[in-house]
PDB file of C-alpha atoms in Angstrom:
ATOM      1  CA  MET A  11       8.340 -17.144 -15.380  1.00 35.00           C
ATOM      2  CA  THR A  12      11.624 -15.839 -14.063  1.00 38.00           C
ATOM      3  CA  CYS A  13      11.829 -14.340 -10.584  1.00 40.00           C
ATOM      4  CA  THR A  14      13.797 -11.111 -10.664  1.00 40.00           C
ATOM      5  CA  SER A  15      12.876  -9.505  -7.348  1.00 38.00           C
ATOM      6  CA  GLN A  16      14.567 -10.439  -4.124  1.00 35.00           C
ATOM      7  CA  THR A  17      11.473  -9.790  -2.085  1.00 45.00           C
ATOM      8  CA  ARG A  18      10.030 -12.403   0.170  1.00 48.00           C
ATOM      9  CA  PHE A  19       6.663 -12.224  -1.557  1.00 49.00           C
ATOM     10  CA  VAL A  20       8.050 -12.942  -5.004  1.00 46.00           C
ATOM     11  CA  GLN A  21       9.948 -15.868  -3.541  1.00 49.00           C
ATOM     12  CA  LEU A  22       6.657 -17.078  -2.171  1.00 52.00           C
ATOM     13  CA  TRP A  23       4.619 -17.012  -5.347  1.00 50.00           C
ATOM     14  CA  CYS A  24       7.463 -18.233  -7.500  1.00 45.00           C
ATOM     15  CA  GLY A  25       7.846 -21.193  -5.191  1.00 45.00           C
ATOM     16  CA  MET A  26      11.544 -20.441  -4.659  1.00 40.00           C
ATOM     17  CA  ASP A  27      11.282 -20.649  -0.901  1.00 42.00           C
ATOM     18  CA  SER A  28       9.525 -23.804   0.173  1.00 38.00           C
ATOM     19  CA  SER A  29       9.422 -22.595   3.763  1.00 38.00           C
ATOM     20  CA  VAL A  30       6.751 -20.045   2.843  1.00 38.00           C
ATOM     21  CA  ASN A  31       5.144 -21.799  -0.128  1.00 40.00           C
ATOM     22  CA  PRO A  32       1.406 -21.900   0.572  1.00 43.00           C
ATOM     23  CA  SER A  33       1.102 -25.263  -1.142  1.00 44.00           C
ATOM     24  CA  ASN A  34       3.019 -26.887   1.709  1.00 43.00           C
ATOM     25  CA  GLY A  35       0.991 -25.089   4.336  1.00 44.00           C
ATOM     26  CA  ALA A  36       3.911 -22.975   5.560  1.00 40.00           C
ATOM     27  CA  ALA A  37       2.491 -19.613   4.458  1.00 60.00           C
ATOM     28  CA  SER A  38       0.895 -18.331   7.546  1.00 79.00           C
ATOM     29  CA  ILE A  39      -1.793 -15.915   8.379  1.00 91.00           C
ATOM     30  CA  GLY A  40      -0.161 -12.854   9.866  1.00 94.00           C
ATOM     31  CA  ARG A  41       3.028 -13.000   7.801  1.00 93.00           C
ATOM     32  CA  ARG A  42       4.179  -9.537   6.694  1.00 94.00           C
ATOM     33  CA  VAL A  43       4.789  -9.463   2.943  1.00 92.00           C
ATOM     34  CA  VAL A  44       4.633  -5.701   2.246  1.00 95.00           C
ATOM     35  CA  TYR A  45       6.777  -3.096   3.965  1.00 96.00           C
ATOM     36  CA  LYS A  46       7.862   0.276   2.652  1.00 97.00           C
ATOM     37  CA  SER A  47       8.735   3.618   4.239  1.00 98.00           C
ATOM     38  CA  PHE A  48       8.383   6.867   2.353  1.00 98.00           C
ATOM     39  CA  PRO A  49      10.234  10.170   2.741  1.00 98.00           C
ATOM     40  CA  PRO A  50       8.437  12.933   4.658  1.00 98.00           C
ATOM     41  CA  ILE A  51       5.527  14.569   2.844  1.00 98.00           C
ATOM     42  CA  THR A  52       6.631  18.032   1.765  1.00 97.00           C
ATOM     43  CA  ARG A  53       4.769  21.052   0.451  1.00 97.00           C
ATOM     44  CA  HIS A  54       6.707  20.585  -2.759  1.00 97.00           C
ATOM     45  CA  ARG A  55       5.424  16.995  -3.036  1.00 97.00           C
ATOM     46  CA  LEU A  56       1.843  18.217  -2.535  1.00 97.00           C
ATOM     47  CA  ALA A  57       2.252  20.847  -5.255  1.00 96.00           C
ATOM     48  CA  LEU A  58       3.696  18.246  -7.627  1.00 96.00           C
ATOM     49  CA  TYR A  59       0.811  15.888  -6.844  1.00 96.00           C
ATOM     50  CA  CYS A  60      -1.696  18.670  -7.607  1.00 95.00           C
ATOM     51  CA  GLY A  61      -0.207  19.036 -11.073  1.00 95.00           C
ATOM     52  CA  ALA A  62       0.115  15.329 -11.717  1.00 95.00           C
ATOM     53  CA  SER A  63      -3.364  14.411 -10.489  1.00 95.00           C
ATOM     54  CA  GLY A  64      -5.316  17.477 -11.573  1.00 95.00           C
ATOM     55  CA  ASP A  65      -6.656  17.779  -8.027  1.00 94.00           C
ATOM     56  CA  PHE A  66      -6.133  21.475  -7.294  1.00 95.00           C
ATOM     57  CA  ASN A  67      -8.250  21.611  -4.149  1.00 96.00           C
ATOM     58  CA  PRO A  68      -6.634  24.512  -2.237  1.00 96.00           C
ATOM     59  CA  ILE A  69      -6.918  22.654   1.067  1.00 96.00           C
ATOM     60  CA  HIS A  70      -3.818  20.714  -0.006  1.00 96.00           C
ATOM     61  CA  VAL A  71      -1.575  23.685  -0.886  1.00 95.00           C
ATOM     62  CA  ASP A  72      -3.033  26.945   0.491  1.00 96.00           C
ATOM     63  CA  ILE A  73      -2.356  27.374   4.226  1.00 97.00           C
ATOM     64  CA  ASP A  74      -4.841  30.254   4.599  1.00 97.00           C
ATOM     65  CA  PHE A  75      -7.559  28.204   2.945  1.00 97.00           C
ATOM     66  CA  ALA A  76      -6.778  25.157   5.128  1.00 97.00           C
ATOM     67  CA  LYS A  77      -6.920  27.298   8.289  1.00 97.00           C
ATOM     68  CA  SER A  78     -10.216  28.864   7.224  1.00 98.00           C
ATOM     69  CA  ALA A  79     -11.573  25.322   6.901  1.00 97.00           C
ATOM     70  CA  GLY A  80     -10.508  24.501  10.460  1.00 97.00           C
ATOM     71  CA  PHE A  81      -7.235  22.676   9.820  1.00 97.00           C
ATOM     72  CA  PRO A  82      -3.918  23.802  11.284  1.00 96.00           C
ATOM     73  CA  ASP A  83      -2.137  23.387   7.933  1.00 97.00           C
ATOM     74  CA  VAL A  84      -2.473  21.837   4.505  1.00 97.00           C
ATOM     75  CA  PHE A  85      -2.435  18.039   4.277  1.00 97.00           C
ATOM     76  CA  ALA A  86      -1.832  15.336   1.707  1.00 97.00           C
ATOM     77  CA  HIS A  87      -4.400  14.243  -0.818  1.00 96.00           C
ATOM     78  CA  GLY A  88      -5.982  10.977   0.212  1.00 96.00           C
ATOM     79  CA  MET A  89      -5.242   9.619  -3.238  1.00 96.00           C
ATOM     80  CA  LEU A  90      -1.552  10.412  -2.751  1.00 97.00           C
ATOM     81  CA  VAL A  91      -1.554   8.268   0.392  1.00 97.00           C
ATOM     82  CA  MET A  92      -3.402   5.536  -1.510  1.00 97.00           C
ATOM     83  CA  ALA A  93      -0.853   5.816  -4.326  1.00 96.00           C
ATOM     84  CA  TYR A  94       1.908   5.243  -1.778  1.00 97.00           C
ATOM     85  CA  ALA A  95       0.113   2.104  -0.609  1.00 97.00           C
ATOM     86  CA  GLY A  96      -0.204   0.967  -4.212  1.00 97.00           C
ATOM     87  CA  GLN A  97       3.492   1.592  -4.769  1.00 97.00           C
ATOM     88  CA  ALA A  98       4.395  -0.410  -1.665  1.00 97.00           C
ATOM     89  CA  LEU A  99       2.199  -3.240  -2.948  1.00 96.00           C
ATOM     90  CA  THR A 100       3.528  -3.246  -6.528  1.00 96.00           C
ATOM     91  CA  ASP A 101       7.107  -3.136  -5.270  1.00 95.00           C
ATOM     92  CA  VAL A 102       6.580  -6.737  -4.162  1.00 93.00           C
ATOM     93  CA  VAL A 103       3.702  -7.945  -6.332  1.00 92.00           C
ATOM     94  CA  PRO A 104       3.620  -7.685 -10.125  1.00 93.00           C
ATOM     95  CA  PRO A 105       0.506  -5.664 -11.055  1.00 95.00           C
ATOM     96  CA  HIS A 106      -0.963  -8.465 -13.180  1.00 94.00           C
ATOM     97  CA  ARG A 107      -1.247 -10.587 -10.014  1.00 94.00           C
ATOM     98  CA  ILE A 108      -3.341  -8.027  -8.140  1.00 96.00           C
ATOM     99  CA  ARG A 109      -6.996  -9.075  -8.298  1.00 96.00           C
ATOM    100  CA  HIS A 110      -8.343  -6.441  -5.916  1.00 97.00           C
ATOM    101  CA  PHE A 111      -7.016  -3.343  -4.182  1.00 97.00           C
ATOM    102  CA  SER A 112      -9.115  -1.063  -2.011  1.00 97.00           C
ATOM    103  CA  SER A 113      -8.602   1.363   0.809  1.00 97.00           C
ATOM    104  CA  ARG A 114     -10.294   3.795   3.115  1.00 97.00           C
ATOM    105  CA  PHE A 115      -8.785   6.865   4.681  1.00 96.00           C
ATOM    106  CA  THR A 116      -8.791   7.074   8.450  1.00 97.00           C
ATOM    107  CA  ALA A 117      -6.925  10.339   9.122  1.00 97.00           C
ATOM    108  CA  VAL A 118      -5.255  13.176   7.250  1.00 96.00           C
ATOM    109  CA  ALA A 119      -1.539  12.912   6.493  1.00 97.00           C
ATOM    110  CA  GLU A 120       0.058  16.175   7.536  1.00 97.00           C
ATOM    111  CA  VAL A 121       3.034  17.903   5.969  1.00 97.00           C
ATOM    112  CA  GLY A 122       6.124  16.233   7.449  1.00 97.00           C
ATOM    113  CA  SER A 123       4.428  12.852   7.924  1.00 98.00           C
ATOM    114  CA  ARG A 124       6.734   9.915   7.337  1.00 98.00           C
ATOM    115  CA  LEU A 125       4.449   7.180   6.108  1.00 98.00           C
ATOM    116  CA  THR A 126       5.103   3.476   6.293  1.00 98.00           C
ATOM    117  CA  CYS A 127       2.979   0.834   4.607  1.00 98.00           C
ATOM    118  CA  GLU A 128       2.724  -2.711   5.871  1.00 97.00           C
ATOM    119  CA  GLY A 129       0.750  -5.608   4.462  1.00 96.00           C
ATOM    120  CA  HIS A 130       0.044  -8.832   6.326  1.00 95.00           C
ATOM    121  CA  VAL A 131      -1.569 -12.040   5.114  1.00 95.00           C
ATOM    122  CA  ILE A 132      -5.060 -12.383   6.530  1.00 97.00           C
ATOM    123  CA  GLU A 133      -6.460 -15.155   4.334  1.00 96.00           C
ATOM    124  CA  LEU A 134      -5.395 -17.844   1.868  1.00 95.00           C
ATOM    125  CA  PHE A 135      -8.178 -19.179  -0.316  1.00 94.00           C
ATOM    126  CA  ASP A 136      -9.135 -20.594  -3.699  1.00 94.00           C
ATOM    127  CA  GLN A 137     -11.628 -18.905  -5.976  1.00 93.00           C
ATOM    128  CA  SER A 138     -12.502 -19.596  -9.601  1.00 92.00           C
ATOM    129  CA  GLY A 139      -9.639 -22.049  -9.882  1.00 91.00           C
ATOM    130  CA  GLU A 140      -7.025 -19.611  -8.564  1.00 92.00           C
ATOM    131  CA  SER A 141      -5.081 -19.702  -5.321  1.00 92.00           C
ATOM    132  CA  LEU A 142      -5.288 -16.278  -3.736  1.00 94.00           C
ATOM    133  CA  MET A 143      -3.919 -14.398  -0.781  1.00 95.00           C
ATOM    134  CA  LYS A 144      -5.719 -11.559   0.960  1.00 96.00           C
ATOM    135  CA  LEU A 145      -3.551  -8.888   2.538  1.00 96.00           C
ATOM    136  CA  ALA A 146      -4.535  -6.294   5.100  1.00 98.00           C
ATOM    137  CA  LEU A 147      -2.713  -3.057   4.310  1.00 98.00           C
ATOM    138  CA  ARG A 148      -2.028  -0.354   6.840  1.00 98.00           C
ATOM    139  CA  MET A 149      -0.387   3.032   6.294  1.00 98.00           C
ATOM    140  CA  LYS A 150       0.789   4.770   9.430  1.00 98.00           C
ATOM    141  CA  ASP A 151       2.925   7.767  10.249  1.00 98.00           C
ATOM    142  CA  GLN A 152       5.945   8.110  12.514  1.00 98.00           C
ATOM    143  CA  ARG A 153       3.621   8.485  15.536  1.00 98.00           C
ATOM    144  CA  GLU A 154       1.931   5.150  14.676  1.00 98.00           C
ATOM    145  CA  GLU A 155      -1.269   6.981  13.705  1.00 98.00           C
ATOM    146  CA  ILE A 156      -3.134   4.997  11.069  1.00 98.00           C
ATOM    147  CA  LYS A 157      -3.765   7.071   7.931  1.00 98.00           C
ATOM    148  CA  LEU A 158      -5.157   4.403   5.616  1.00 98.00           C
ATOM    149  CA  LEU A 159      -6.495   0.876   5.874  1.00 98.00           C
ATOM    150  CA  GLY A 160      -6.793  -1.308   2.832  1.00 98.00           C
ATOM    151  CA  GLU A 161      -7.013  -4.765   1.384  1.00 98.00           C
ATOM    152  CA  ALA A 162      -5.472  -6.481  -1.584  1.00 97.00           C
ATOM    153  CA  VAL A 163      -6.181  -9.870  -3.104  1.00 96.00           C
ATOM    154  CA  ILE A 164      -3.165 -11.375  -4.815  1.00 94.00           C
ATOM    155  CA  LEU A 165      -2.902 -14.315  -7.198  1.00 93.00           C
ATOM    156  CA  ILE A 166      -0.330 -16.722  -5.833  1.00 89.00           C
ATOM    157  CA  ASP A 167      -0.955 -19.644  -8.168  1.00 77.00           C
ATOM    158  CA  ARG A 168      -2.484 -20.038 -11.592  1.00 62.00           C
ATOM    159  CA  PRO A 169      -4.513 -23.091 -12.481  1.00 57.00           C
ATOM    160  CA  SER A 170      -2.739 -25.693 -14.600  1.00 54.00           C
ATOM    161  CA  GLN A 171      -3.630 -25.553 -18.278  1.00 51.00           C
TER     162      GLN A 171
END
């Protein structure tokens, strides 16, 4: 396999950087391997997501509807926020190495939110002959309010064949 990304994570699983190679014990719990900031969520982005996802719930695009439901304004689809987390993850991990990806929403992402996703190593383990890394993912806005918490399990080493 050829490493094409310059990310720290790809260096790790390709074994290009022995300082973080888990086989030598240098990969550490707590290391940040995912980091991505997104542009502010706009009304235009929400309308585009409605069309792309097929989720036309008016609470995401109709201000009057959102206010009648008790919200001060429309807000992002939870799945849009999860998609951002997935994008941040796949920017540094090839999709075929992702064994598990899950999330739960903790707060709405308002129009104008600037979301940032971070992923830190919380566990290194072997399972079914594979070396795996568990990441804790966190999506927060510019006020440090957590919008999404998630986990991903990543293959970092294949068994010898």
